[in-house]
mmCIF file of C-alpha atoms in Angstrom:
data_model
loop_
_atom_site.group_PDB
_atom_site.id
_atom_site.type_symbol
_atom_site.label_atom_id
_atom_site.label_comp_id
_atom_site.label_asym_id
_atom_site.label_seq_id
_atom_site.Cartn_x
_atom_site.Cartn_y
_atom_site.Cartn_z
ATOM 1 C CA UNK K 287 -24.262 -13.770 24.949
ATOM 2 C CA UNK K 288 -27.807 -15.036 24.704
ATOM 3 C CA UNK K 289 -29.709 -17.408 26.965
ATOM 4 C CA UNK K 290 -32.381 -19.706 25.558
ATOM 5 C CA UNK K 291 -35.297 -20.562 27.813
ATOM 6 C CA UNK K 292 -35.020 -24.342 27.770
ATOM 7 C CA UNK K 293 -36.197 -25.958 30.981
ATOM 8 C CA UNK K 294 -34.414 -29.269 30.510
ATOM 9 C CA UNK K 295 -31.226 -28.016 28.854
ATOM 10 C CA UNK K 296 -29.753 -24.772 30.248
ATOM 11 C CA UNK K 297 -28.627 -23.184 27.007
ATOM 12 C CA UNK K 298 -26.371 -20.252 26.166
ATOM 13 C CA UNK K 299 -25.357 -18.869 22.776
ATOM 14 C CA UNK K 300 -22.156 -16.942 22.116
ATOM 15 C CA UNK K 301 -22.395 -14.462 19.248
ATOM 16 C CA UNK K 302 -19.017 -13.017 18.217
ATOM 17 C CA UNK K 303 -19.394 -9.324 17.384
ATOM 18 C CA UNK K 304 -18.183 -9.684 13.823
ATOM 19 C CA UNK K 305 -20.618 -8.722 11.082
ATOM 20 C CA UNK K 306 -20.624 -11.127 8.166
ATOM 21 C CA UNK K 307 -18.870 -13.997 9.963
ATOM 22 C CA UNK K 308 -20.592 -17.312 9.414
ATOM 23 C CA UNK K 309 -17.777 -19.831 9.913
ATOM 24 C CA UNK K 310 -15.369 -20.026 12.853
ATOM 25 C CA UNK K 311 -12.534 -19.703 10.323
ATOM 26 C CA UNK K 312 -13.954 -16.307 9.284
ATOM 27 C CA UNK K 313 -12.727 -14.952 12.618
ATOM 28 C CA UNK K 314 -9.064 -15.519 11.819
ATOM 29 C CA UNK K 315 -6.984 -14.967 14.965
ATOM 30 C CA UNK K 316 -10.129 -13.926 16.852
ATOM 31 C CA UNK K 317 -11.054 -17.611 16.924
ATOM 32 C CA UNK K 318 -8.651 -17.918 19.864
ATOM 33 C CA UNK K 319 -10.468 -15.531 22.226
ATOM 34 C CA UNK K 320 -13.692 -17.255 21.122
ATOM 35 C CA UNK K 321 -12.158 -20.565 22.239
ATOM 36 C CA UNK K 322 -11.215 -19.042 25.588
ATOM 37 C CA UNK K 323 -14.792 -17.834 25.978
ATOM 38 C CA UNK K 324 -16.184 -21.269 25.050
ATOM 39 C CA UNK K 325 -14.014 -22.868 27.745
ATOM 40 C CA UNK K 326 -14.907 -20.280 30.393
ATOM 41 C CA UNK K 327 -18.629 -20.355 29.660
ATOM 42 C CA UNK K 328 -18.605 -24.167 29.566
ATOM 43 C CA UNK K 329 -16.916 -24.424 32.954
ATOM 44 C CA UNK K 330 -19.230 -21.829 34.480
ATOM 45 C CA UNK K 331 -22.375 -23.409 33.054
ATOM 46 C CA UNK K 332 -21.255 -26.814 34.304
ATOM 47 C CA UNK K 333 -20.564 -25.370 37.740
ATOM 48 C CA UNK K 334 -23.916 -23.561 37.948
ATOM 49 C CA UNK K 335 -26.040 -26.423 36.640
ATOM 50 C CA UNK K 336 -24.011 -29.357 37.960
ATOM 51 C CA UNK K 337 -24.676 -31.016 34.608
ATOM 52 C CA UNK K 338 -22.944 -34.160 33.378
ATOM 53 C CA UNK K 339 -21.775 -32.913 29.973
ATOM 54 C CA UNK K 340 -21.441 -29.723 28.004
ATOM 55 C CA UNK K 341 -22.456 -29.815 24.344
ATOM 56 C CA UNK K 342 -20.817 -27.198 22.108
ATOM 57 C CA UNK K 343 -21.903 -26.571 18.535
ATOM 58 C CA UNK K 344 -21.493 -24.015 15.767
ATOM 59 C CA UNK K 345 -24.061 -25.025 13.163
ATOM 60 C CA UNK K 346 -25.646 -21.948 11.561
ATOM 61 C CA UNK K 347 -27.664 -23.685 8.875
ATOM 62 C CA UNK K 348 -30.714 -21.611 9.759
ATOM 63 C CA UNK K 349 -29.174 -18.412 11.148
ATOM 64 C CA UNK K 350 -26.027 -17.568 9.129
ATOM 65 C CA UNK K 351 -24.495 -15.139 11.649
ATOM 66 C CA UNK K 352 -21.795 -17.122 13.459
ATOM 67 C CA UNK K 353 -23.002 -18.316 16.849
ATOM 68 C CA UNK K 354 -21.924 -21.065 19.223
ATOM 69 C CA UNK K 355 -24.396 -23.084 21.276
ATOM 70 C CA UNK K 356 -23.273 -24.154 24.738
ATOM 71 C CA UNK K 357 -25.787 -26.511 26.289
ATOM 72 C CA UNK K 358 -25.795 -28.231 29.682
ATOM 73 C CA UNK K 359 -26.811 -31.883 29.454
ATOM 74 C CA UNK K 360 -27.759 -34.217 32.268
ATOM 75 C CA UNK K 361 -28.004 -37.967 32.148
ATOM 76 C CA UNK K 362 -31.530 -37.544 33.502
ATOM 77 C CA UNK K 363 -32.687 -35.065 30.847
ATOM 78 C CA UNK K 364 -35.461 -36.126 28.437
ATOM 79 C CA UNK K 365 -33.226 -36.424 25.360
ATOM 80 C CA UNK K 366 -30.070 -37.916 26.889
ATOM 81 C CA UNK K 367 -27.830 -39.147 25.265
ATOM 82 C CA UNK K 368 -29.278 -37.850 22.020
ATOM 83 C CA UNK K 369 -28.616 -34.432 20.532
ATOM 84 C CA UNK K 370 -30.734 -31.386 21.349
ATOM 85 C CA UNK K 371 -29.892 -30.200 17.838
ATOM 86 C CA UNK K 372 -32.438 -31.567 15.429
ATOM 87 C CA UNK K 373 -34.844 -32.250 18.281
ATOM 88 C CA UNK K 374 -38.209 -30.475 18.665
ATOM 89 C CA UNK K 375 -38.039 -27.005 20.270
ATOM 90 C CA UNK K 376 -37.283 -27.276 23.989
ATOM 91 C CA UNK K 377 -39.912 -26.865 26.677
ATOM 92 C CA UNK K 378 -39.710 -23.365 28.204
ATOM 93 C CA UNK K 379 -39.178 -23.000 31.910
ATOM 94 C CA UNK K 380 -41.227 -20.872 34.270
ATOM 95 C CA UNK K 381 -40.379 -17.208 33.523
ATOM 96 C CA UNK K 382 -39.102 -16.559 37.042
ATOM 97 C CA UNK K 383 -36.863 -19.611 37.012
ATOM 98 C CA UNK K 384 -35.449 -18.554 33.649
ATOM 99 C CA UNK K 385 -34.917 -14.973 34.854
ATOM 100 C CA UNK K 386 -33.013 -16.338 37.835
ATOM 101 C CA UNK K 387 -30.831 -18.450 35.530
ATOM 102 C CA UNK K 388 -30.074 -15.404 33.364
ATOM 103 C CA UNK K 389 -29.254 -13.330 36.448
ATOM 104 C CA UNK K 390 -26.927 -16.015 37.806
ATOM 105 C CA UNK K 391 -25.067 -16.395 34.524
ATOM 106 C CA UNK K 392 -24.895 -12.609 34.125
ATOM 107 C CA UNK K 393 -23.402 -12.269 37.599
ATOM 108 C CA UNK K 394 -20.722 -14.815 36.749
ATOM 109 C CA UNK K 395 -20.051 -13.955 33.125
ATOM 110 C CA UNK K 396 -21.167 -10.409 32.418
ATOM 111 C CA UNK K 397 -23.648 -9.571 29.663
ATOM 112 C CA UNK K 398 -26.185 -12.356 29.169
ATOM 113 C CA UNK K 399 -29.489 -11.518 27.507
ATOM 114 C CA UNK K 400 -32.611 -13.641 27.081
ATOM 115 C CA UNK K 401 -32.843 -14.807 23.458
ATOM 116 C CA UNK I 103 -8.315 -37.426 12.681
ATOM 117 C CA UNK I 104 -11.111 -39.770 11.680
ATOM 118 C CA UNK I 105 -13.326 -39.731 8.614
ATOM 119 C CA UNK I 106 -16.900 -41.004 8.786
ATOM 120 C CA UNK I 107 -18.329 -42.614 5.666
ATOM 121 C CA UNK I 108 -21.380 -40.418 5.163
ATOM 122 C CA UNK I 109 -22.333 -40.034 1.534
ATOM 123 C CA UNK I 110 -24.403 -36.896 1.939
ATOM 124 C CA UNK I 111 -22.349 -35.156 4.615
ATOM 125 C CA UNK I 112 -18.555 -35.383 4.282
ATOM 126 C CA UNK I 113 -17.650 -35.815 7.923
ATOM 127 C CA UNK I 114 -14.385 -35.596 9.866
ATOM 128 C CA UNK I 115 -13.749 -36.032 13.575
ATOM 129 C CA UNK I 116 -10.836 -34.476 15.442
ATOM 130 C CA UNK I 117 -9.702 -36.445 18.481
ATOM 131 C CA UNK I 118 -7.210 -34.559 20.665
ATOM 132 C CA UNK I 119 -4.536 -36.937 21.951
ATOM 133 C CA UNK I 120 -5.306 -36.342 25.576
ATOM 134 C CA UNK I 121 -6.453 -39.337 27.623
ATOM 135 C CA UNK I 122 -9.295 -38.545 29.984
ATOM 136 C CA UNK I 123 -10.345 -35.282 28.331
ATOM 137 C CA UNK I 124 -14.093 -35.080 27.796
ATOM 138 C CA UNK I 125 -14.733 -31.328 27.739
ATOM 139 C CA UNK I 126 -12.929 -28.723 25.627
ATOM 140 C CA UNK I 127 -12.072 -26.955 28.881
ATOM 141 C CA UNK I 128 -10.187 -30.074 30.026
ATOM 142 C CA UNK I 129 -7.525 -29.213 27.444
ATOM 143 C CA UNK I 130 -6.516 -25.988 29.164
ATOM 144 C CA UNK I 131 -4.188 -24.004 26.899
ATOM 145 C CA UNK I 132 -4.232 -26.868 24.379
ATOM 146 C CA UNK I 133 -7.727 -25.702 23.434
ATOM 147 C CA UNK I 134 -6.008 -23.047 21.294
ATOM 148 C CA UNK I 135 -4.179 -25.428 18.950
ATOM 149 C CA UNK I 136 -7.442 -27.397 18.768
ATOM 150 C CA UNK I 137 -9.167 -24.209 17.632
ATOM 151 C CA UNK I 138 -6.490 -23.653 14.984
ATOM 152 C CA UNK I 139 -7.028 -27.206 13.780
ATOM 153 C CA UNK I 140 -10.808 -26.736 13.685
ATOM 154 C CA UNK I 141 -10.371 -23.651 11.511
ATOM 155 C CA UNK I 142 -7.846 -25.290 9.180
ATOM 156 C CA UNK I 143 -9.849 -28.494 8.776
ATOM 157 C CA UNK I 144 -13.056 -26.492 8.244
ATOM 158 C CA UNK I 145 -11.495 -24.400 5.496
ATOM 159 C CA UNK I 146 -9.960 -27.438 3.812
ATOM 160 C CA UNK I 147 -13.159 -29.480 3.989
ATOM 161 C CA UNK I 148 -15.126 -26.555 2.576
ATOM 162 C CA UNK I 149 -12.609 -26.155 -0.220
ATOM 163 C CA UNK I 150 -12.596 -29.868 -1.097
ATOM 164 C CA UNK I 151 -16.360 -30.363 -0.947
ATOM 165 C CA UNK I 152 -17.483 -26.924 -2.102
ATOM 166 C CA UNK I 153 -20.159 -27.162 0.596
ATOM 167 C CA UNK I 154 -22.327 -24.272 1.745
ATOM 168 C CA UNK I 155 -21.721 -24.509 5.494
ATOM 169 C CA UNK I 156 -19.476 -26.222 7.977
ATOM 170 C CA UNK I 157 -21.087 -27.628 11.124
ATOM 171 C CA UNK I 158 -18.792 -27.999 14.131
ATOM 172 C CA UNK I 159 -19.810 -29.814 17.293
ATOM 173 C CA UNK I 160 -18.273 -31.258 20.441
ATOM 174 C CA UNK I 161 -21.056 -33.322 21.989
ATOM 175 C CA UNK I 162 -19.697 -36.510 23.559
ATOM 176 C CA UNK I 163 -22.865 -37.757 25.211
ATOM 177 C CA UNK I 164 -22.303 -41.245 23.847
ATOM 178 C CA UNK I 165 -18.499 -41.397 23.517
ATOM 179 C CA UNK I 166 -16.916 -39.544 26.460
ATOM 180 C CA UNK I 167 -13.431 -39.112 24.922
ATOM 181 C CA UNK I 168 -13.314 -35.521 23.668
ATOM 182 C CA UNK I 169 -13.905 -35.333 19.928
ATOM 183 C CA UNK I 170 -15.007 -32.609 17.548
ATOM 184 C CA UNK I 171 -17.254 -33.276 14.566
ATOM 185 C CA UNK I 172 -16.618 -31.194 11.450
ATOM 186 C CA UNK I 173 -19.312 -31.800 8.871
ATOM 187 C CA UNK I 174 -19.776 -30.357 5.389
ATOM 188 C CA UNK I 175 -23.363 -29.346 4.702
ATOM 189 C CA UNK I 176 -24.938 -28.440 1.386
ATOM 190 C CA UNK I 177 -28.227 -26.712 0.798
ATOM 191 C CA UNK I 178 -29.113 -29.656 -1.427
ATOM 192 C CA UNK I 179 -28.354 -32.365 1.162
ATOM 193 C CA UNK I 180 -31.232 -34.513 2.459
ATOM 194 C CA UNK I 181 -31.342 -33.010 5.945
ATOM 195 C CA UNK I 182 -30.662 -29.345 5.176
ATOM 196 C CA UNK I 183 -31.135 -27.089 7.138
ATOM 197 C CA UNK I 184 -31.659 -29.522 9.989
ATOM 198 C CA UNK I 185 -28.931 -30.979 12.157
ATOM 199 C CA UNK I 186 -27.122 -34.205 11.283
ATOM 200 C CA UNK I 187 -26.753 -34.715 15.025
ATOM 201 C CA UNK I 188 -29.797 -36.506 16.349
ATOM 202 C CA UNK I 189 -30.648 -37.713 12.843
ATOM 203 C CA UNK I 190 -30.604 -41.384 11.817
ATOM 204 C CA UNK I 191 -27.147 -42.796 10.930
ATOM 205 C CA UNK I 192 -25.979 -41.400 7.602
ATOM 206 C CA UNK I 193 -26.063 -43.381 4.371
ATOM 207 C CA UNK I 194 -22.609 -44.783 3.561
ATOM 208 C CA UNK I 195 -20.977 -43.932 0.284
ATOM 209 C CA UNK I 196 -19.460 -46.366 -2.189
ATOM 210 C CA UNK I 197 -16.226 -47.692 -0.636
ATOM 211 C CA UNK I 198 -14.068 -46.389 -3.466
ATOM 212 C CA UNK I 199 -15.585 -42.913 -3.290
ATOM 213 C CA UNK I 200 -15.027 -42.848 0.453
ATOM 214 C CA UNK I 201 -11.427 -44.077 0.069
ATOM 215 C CA UNK I 202 -10.818 -41.284 -2.414
ATOM 216 C CA UNK I 203 -12.237 -38.728 0.033
ATOM 217 C CA UNK I 204 -9.964 -40.032 2.809
ATOM 218 C CA UNK I 205 -6.964 -39.933 0.476
ATOM 219 C CA UNK I 206 -7.725 -36.358 -0.579
ATOM 220 C CA UNK I 207 -8.122 -35.154 2.993
ATOM 221 C CA UNK I 208 -4.987 -37.040 4.053
ATOM 222 C CA UNK I 209 -3.026 -35.406 1.260
ATOM 223 C CA UNK I 210 -4.136 -31.981 2.409
ATOM 224 C CA UNK I 211 -4.155 -32.457 6.169
ATOM 225 C CA UNK I 212 -1.904 -35.386 7.113
ATOM 226 C CA UNK I 213 -3.163 -38.342 9.127
ATOM 227 C CA UNK I 214 -6.818 -39.054 8.401
ATOM 228 C CA UNK I 215 -8.128 -42.559 9.125
ATOM 229 C CA UNK I 216 -11.482 -44.107 8.261
ATOM 230 C CA UNK I 217 -13.589 -44.290 11.443
#
């Protein structure tokens, strides 16, 4: 799992370990454990950030390898209620704040690496 | 399932029949049949449209009721490779073309209603 440094939108990316997969359907039955992971990561991210809404997306128009964005959105964030997808690149947070976020998520979820 | 009239991006929306659900995690174990439906609808939409990529997203910042967008993207479409989420409202297709799309998807998938 990757963490994007986005100050206003705490942002994780799940990357199923399946070479050549670009669509969710490419996973076959392994789409089910991916769904379980989406739900778990969503709940944990919501709990940690106290956000208002989780946004989940598998787009992959730019990076073909299947990956799932899980983004914490708050009604007070700069883009709310618009999409962070298609918006300009997010503002990075202070490196220490981001490192703390990664450490917290890693403690709760296991392997989380800065993107 | 709903179909959005978007000429350049054939667009379906899955709406789980669960009042009050806004996050995927709210579905509990019913997230698994949702995942199966996402995979089936993705494959069918890709087959029907011969698109290059399926975009899947559960956002819900504007409409809280849980819903999942499944959008066919082509490398030749006006927004490629950018996101259709956060973009201006899509151009509607000719009503007859859209009706034919809905009929085709309904034939292959069951209940599909124009949004």
